[in-house]
C-alpha cells in the first residue's frame, strides 16, 4: 500500500488491510532559470512513489465473484433521427451523488455497481493522501474506509510500513512532517473506474489513477513527480456501505509523457495549497 492525495480529509471512522500510491517516471525539460533544482528534475529510474509502493502495498486480493456491469447508459445522438448510442465505458454518470461524509471522506454509497465504483474512487483518494503519513490521521482514514473486521490488520501493516526511516526516505522528518520551507505533496486523482467481479454484497473494482508525490522546495532532492497506476480493491457491503476488504496496485496504464516544462517549486506548492480535491461519483 502506499499513499497519494487530498487535503480536506478530517472527521470520523470505519474500515481493511493497506494503503497505496503509485510508481512512475516523468519526463521534464530543464528550466530556463539556473539554480531551479525543482524545475530541473529529470526522469528517474524509480521515484519516491515506487518506494512507497514496494514498502507499503499488501497484495491480498486473489479473486472475487462475477459481477454483471449493469446500468448501460444511452444518450440521444441529437438531430432529427432520434438515434441513440451508448456512452463511453469511462464516461461519468453520477446518477447517485454522495451527500454524506465521515472523517472528511465521502460515505453512504448506493448498494449497486455504481456505488461500489464511486466508493473505490473516493477511497483511493483518501488512502493516497499526505494524511497517511500521520499516524492519528491514518488510523481515522482506515477506520472509515476499511471493513471493520480488517481495520486492525491494516493498521498493523501500515504501522510497519510508515516508519521514521521510511519517512526520511521520501524526504520527510521522522514524524512524517515536511521539513521547514518545503511542501509535501501526495495526491491521487482517479481517472476512471470499472467493476470486474462481484456478488450481491461484494465487488472487485479497478481504479485507474494519476498521482503526485514529492517535496516542493527550491533545494528539494525529491521533487514532485507524477505517476500512473491502477488500484484493485475488493469491497464488501457492510454496515450499510461499501468497505475495503483488500487491495493491490500495479503500474500504468501510462500515457506518453508530454513536453511540458516543469513548473517551479513555488508554483507547485502554491497549486497544491490552492486547488482542492473532488468527491467522485460514477
Coordinates of C-alpha atoms in Angstrom, one line a residue, residues 18-233:
X18 CA -3.4 -1.3 3.4
X19 CA -2.7 2.0 1.7
X20 CA -1.2 2.9 -1.6
X21 CA 0.2 5.4 -4.1
X22 CA 1.9 4.6 -7.3
X23 CA 5.2 4.4 -9.1
X24 CA 6.2 6.0 -12.3
X25 CA 8.5 8.2 -14.1
X26 CA 8.2 11.7 -15.6
X27 CA 10.0 13.5 -18.4
X28 CA 10.6 17.2 -17.9
X29 CA 12.7 19.8 -19.7
X30 CA 15.5 21.7 -17.9
X31 CA 14.4 25.1 -16.6
X32 CA 15.4 28.3 -18.2
X33 CA 16.4 29.7 -14.8
X34 CA 19.7 28.4 -13.4
X35 CA 19.6 27.0 -9.9
X36 CA 15.9 25.9 -10.0
X37 CA 16.5 22.3 -8.8
X38 CA 12.9 21.5 -8.7
X39 CA 12.2 22.7 -12.3
X40 CA 15.3 20.7 -13.5
X41 CA 14.1 17.4 -12.2
X42 CA 14.8 14.8 -14.9
X43 CA 13.3 11.4 -15.5
X44 CA 14.4 9.0 -12.8
X45 CA 14.6 5.2 -12.9
X46 CA 12.4 4.9 -9.8
X47 CA 10.5 7.6 -8.0
X48 CA 9.8 8.0 -4.3
X49 CA 6.3 6.7 -5.1
X50 CA 7.9 3.4 -6.3
X51 CA 9.5 3.1 -2.9
X52 CA 6.2 3.7 -1.2
X53 CA 4.5 1.0 -3.3
X54 CA 7.2 -1.5 -2.6
X55 CA 7.2 -0.9 1.1
X56 CA 3.6 -0.3 1.7
X57 CA 1.5 -2.5 -0.7
X58 CA 0.0 -5.7 0.7
X59 CA -1.5 -7.9 -2.0
X60 CA -4.3 -9.8 -0.5
X61 CA -6.8 -9.9 -3.4
X62 CA -6.9 -13.2 -5.1
X63 CA -10.3 -13.1 -7.0
X64 CA -13.9 -12.3 -6.4
X65 CA -17.2 -13.1 -7.9
X66 CA -18.8 -12.5 -11.3
X67 CA -20.4 -9.1 -11.5
X68 CA -22.6 -8.0 -14.4
X69 CA -21.8 -4.4 -15.3
X70 CA -25.4 -3.2 -15.0
X71 CA -26.8 0.1 -15.9
X72 CA -25.7 0.8 -19.5
X73 CA -26.5 4.4 -20.2
X74 CA -27.8 5.6 -23.5
X75 CA -27.8 9.1 -24.8
X76 CA -29.7 10.8 -27.7
X77 CA -27.3 11.5 -30.6
X78 CA -29.0 14.7 -31.5
X79 CA -30.6 15.8 -34.7
X80 CA -34.0 14.6 -36.1
X81 CA -33.1 11.0 -36.4
X82 CA -33.7 10.3 -32.6
X83 CA -30.9 7.6 -32.8
X84 CA -29.3 6.6 -29.5
X85 CA -25.8 5.5 -28.8
X86 CA -24.2 4.1 -25.7
X87 CA -21.9 6.3 -23.7
X88 CA -18.2 5.5 -23.3
X89 CA -17.5 2.9 -20.6
X90 CA -15.5 5.6 -18.8
X91 CA -18.0 8.4 -19.2
X92 CA -19.2 9.9 -16.0
X93 CA -22.8 9.3 -15.0
X94 CA -23.1 10.3 -11.3
X95 CA -26.7 9.2 -11.0
X96 CA -26.3 8.8 -7.3
X97 CA -24.2 11.6 -5.9
X98 CA -22.8 11.1 -2.4
X99 CA -24.0 13.6 0.2
X100 CA -22.6 12.4 3.5
X101 CA -19.0 12.2 4.9
X102 CA -17.1 10.6 7.7
X103 CA -13.6 11.8 8.6
X104 CA -13.9 14.1 5.6
X105 CA -14.3 11.1 3.3
X106 CA -17.5 10.5 1.2
X107 CA -19.7 7.7 2.6
X108 CA -23.2 6.4 2.1
X109 CA -22.7 4.9 -1.3
X110 CA -25.6 3.1 -3.2
X111 CA -25.8 -0.7 -2.9
X112 CA -25.1 -1.2 -6.6
X113 CA -22.3 -1.3 -9.2
X114 CA -22.1 2.5 -9.5
X115 CA -21.9 2.9 -5.7
X116 CA -19.1 0.4 -5.5
X117 CA -17.1 2.3 -8.2
X118 CA -17.7 5.6 -6.5
X119 CA -16.6 4.2 -3.2
X120 CA -13.4 2.8 -4.7
X121 CA -12.5 6.1 -6.3
X122 CA -13.1 8.1 -3.2
X123 CA -11.2 5.6 -1.0
X124 CA -8.3 5.7 -3.5
X125 CA -8.0 9.4 -2.9
X126 CA -8.1 9.1 0.9
X127 CA -5.6 6.2 1.1
X128 CA -3.2 8.1 -1.3
X129 CA -3.2 11.3 0.6
X130 CA -0.5 13.0 2.6
X131 CA -2.6 12.4 5.7
X132 CA -1.5 8.7 5.5
X133 CA 1.9 9.8 6.8
X134 CA 0.4 11.0 10.1
X135 CA -0.4 8.1 12.5
X136 CA -3.5 9.6 14.0
X137 CA -4.9 10.7 10.7
X138 CA -4.1 7.4 9.1
X139 CA -6.0 5.5 11.7
X140 CA -9.0 7.7 11.1
X141 CA -8.9 7.1 7.4
X142 CA -8.6 3.3 7.9
X143 CA -11.5 3.2 10.3
X144 CA -13.6 5.0 7.7
X145 CA -12.8 3.1 4.5
X146 CA -11.8 -0.4 5.7
X147 CA -14.2 -3.2 6.6
X148 CA -14.4 -3.4 10.5
X149 CA -13.1 -6.9 10.5
X150 CA -9.9 -5.8 8.7
X151 CA -9.1 -2.5 10.3
X152 CA -6.7 -3.9 12.9
X153 CA -4.7 -5.8 10.3
X154 CA -4.5 -2.8 8.1
X155 CA -3.3 -0.6 11.0
X156 CA -0.6 -3.1 11.9
X157 CA 0.6 -3.5 8.4
X158 CA 0.8 0.2 7.7
X159 CA 2.4 1.0 11.1
X160 CA 5.2 -1.3 10.0
X161 CA 5.5 0.5 6.6
X162 CA 5.3 4.1 7.7
X163 CA 8.4 4.0 9.9
X164 CA 10.6 7.0 10.7
X165 CA 13.2 5.7 8.3
X166 CA 10.6 5.3 5.6
X167 CA 9.5 9.0 6.1
X168 CA 13.2 10.1 5.8
X169 CA 13.4 8.1 2.5
X170 CA 10.7 10.2 1.0
X171 CA 12.2 13.4 2.3
X172 CA 10.1 14.0 5.4
X173 CA 11.1 14.4 9.0
X174 CA 10.9 11.2 11.1
X175 CA 7.4 12.1 12.4
X176 CA 6.1 12.4 8.9
X177 CA 6.0 16.2 8.8
X178 CA 7.6 18.2 6.0
X179 CA 10.9 20.0 6.6
X180 CA 10.7 23.7 7.2
X181 CA 10.5 25.6 3.9
X182 CA 9.1 22.6 1.9
X183 CA 5.6 21.5 0.9
X184 CA 4.9 17.7 0.9
X185 CA 2.8 16.6 -2.0
X186 CA 1.0 13.2 -2.0
X187 CA -2.2 13.3 -4.1
X188 CA -4.1 10.6 -6.0
X189 CA -6.6 11.5 -8.8
X190 CA -8.8 8.8 -10.2
X191 CA -9.1 8.9 -14.0
X192 CA -11.7 6.1 -14.3
X193 CA -13.2 3.0 -12.7
X194 CA -14.6 -0.4 -13.7
X195 CA -16.2 -3.3 -11.8
X196 CA -14.7 -6.6 -12.8
X197 CA -16.3 -9.1 -10.5
X198 CA -18.9 -9.3 -7.7
X199 CA -21.8 -10.9 -6.0
X200 CA -24.7 -9.3 -4.3
X201 CA -22.6 -8.0 -1.4
X202 CA -19.1 -7.9 -2.8
X203 CA -17.4 -6.1 -5.7
X204 CA -14.0 -6.0 -7.2
X205 CA -13.3 -2.6 -8.6
X206 CA -10.2 -1.3 -10.6
X207 CA -9.4 2.4 -10.3
X208 CA -7.0 4.0 -12.8
X209 CA -5.2 6.8 -11.2
X210 CA -2.7 9.6 -11.8
X211 CA -0.6 10.6 -8.8
X212 CA 1.8 13.2 -7.5
X213 CA 4.5 12.6 -4.9
X214 CA 7.4 14.6 -3.6
X215 CA 8.7 17.7 -1.8
X216 CA 8.2 21.1 -3.4
X217 CA 11.1 23.3 -2.4
X218 CA 13.9 25.1 -4.2
X219 CA 16.6 22.7 -3.0
X220 CA 14.5 19.5 -2.9
X221 CA 16.3 16.3 -3.7
X222 CA 12.9 14.6 -4.0
X223 CA 11.0 17.0 -6.4
X224 CA 7.3 16.3 -7.0
X225 CA 6.9 13.8 -9.8
X226 CA 3.8 12.3 -11.5
X227 CA 2.9 8.6 -11.9
X228 CA 0.2 6.4 -13.3
X229 CA -1.1 3.3 -11.6
X230 CA -4.2 1.1 -11.2
X231 CA -5.5 0.1 -7.8
X232 CA -7.7 -3.0 -7.5
X233 CA -10.0 -3.1 -4.5

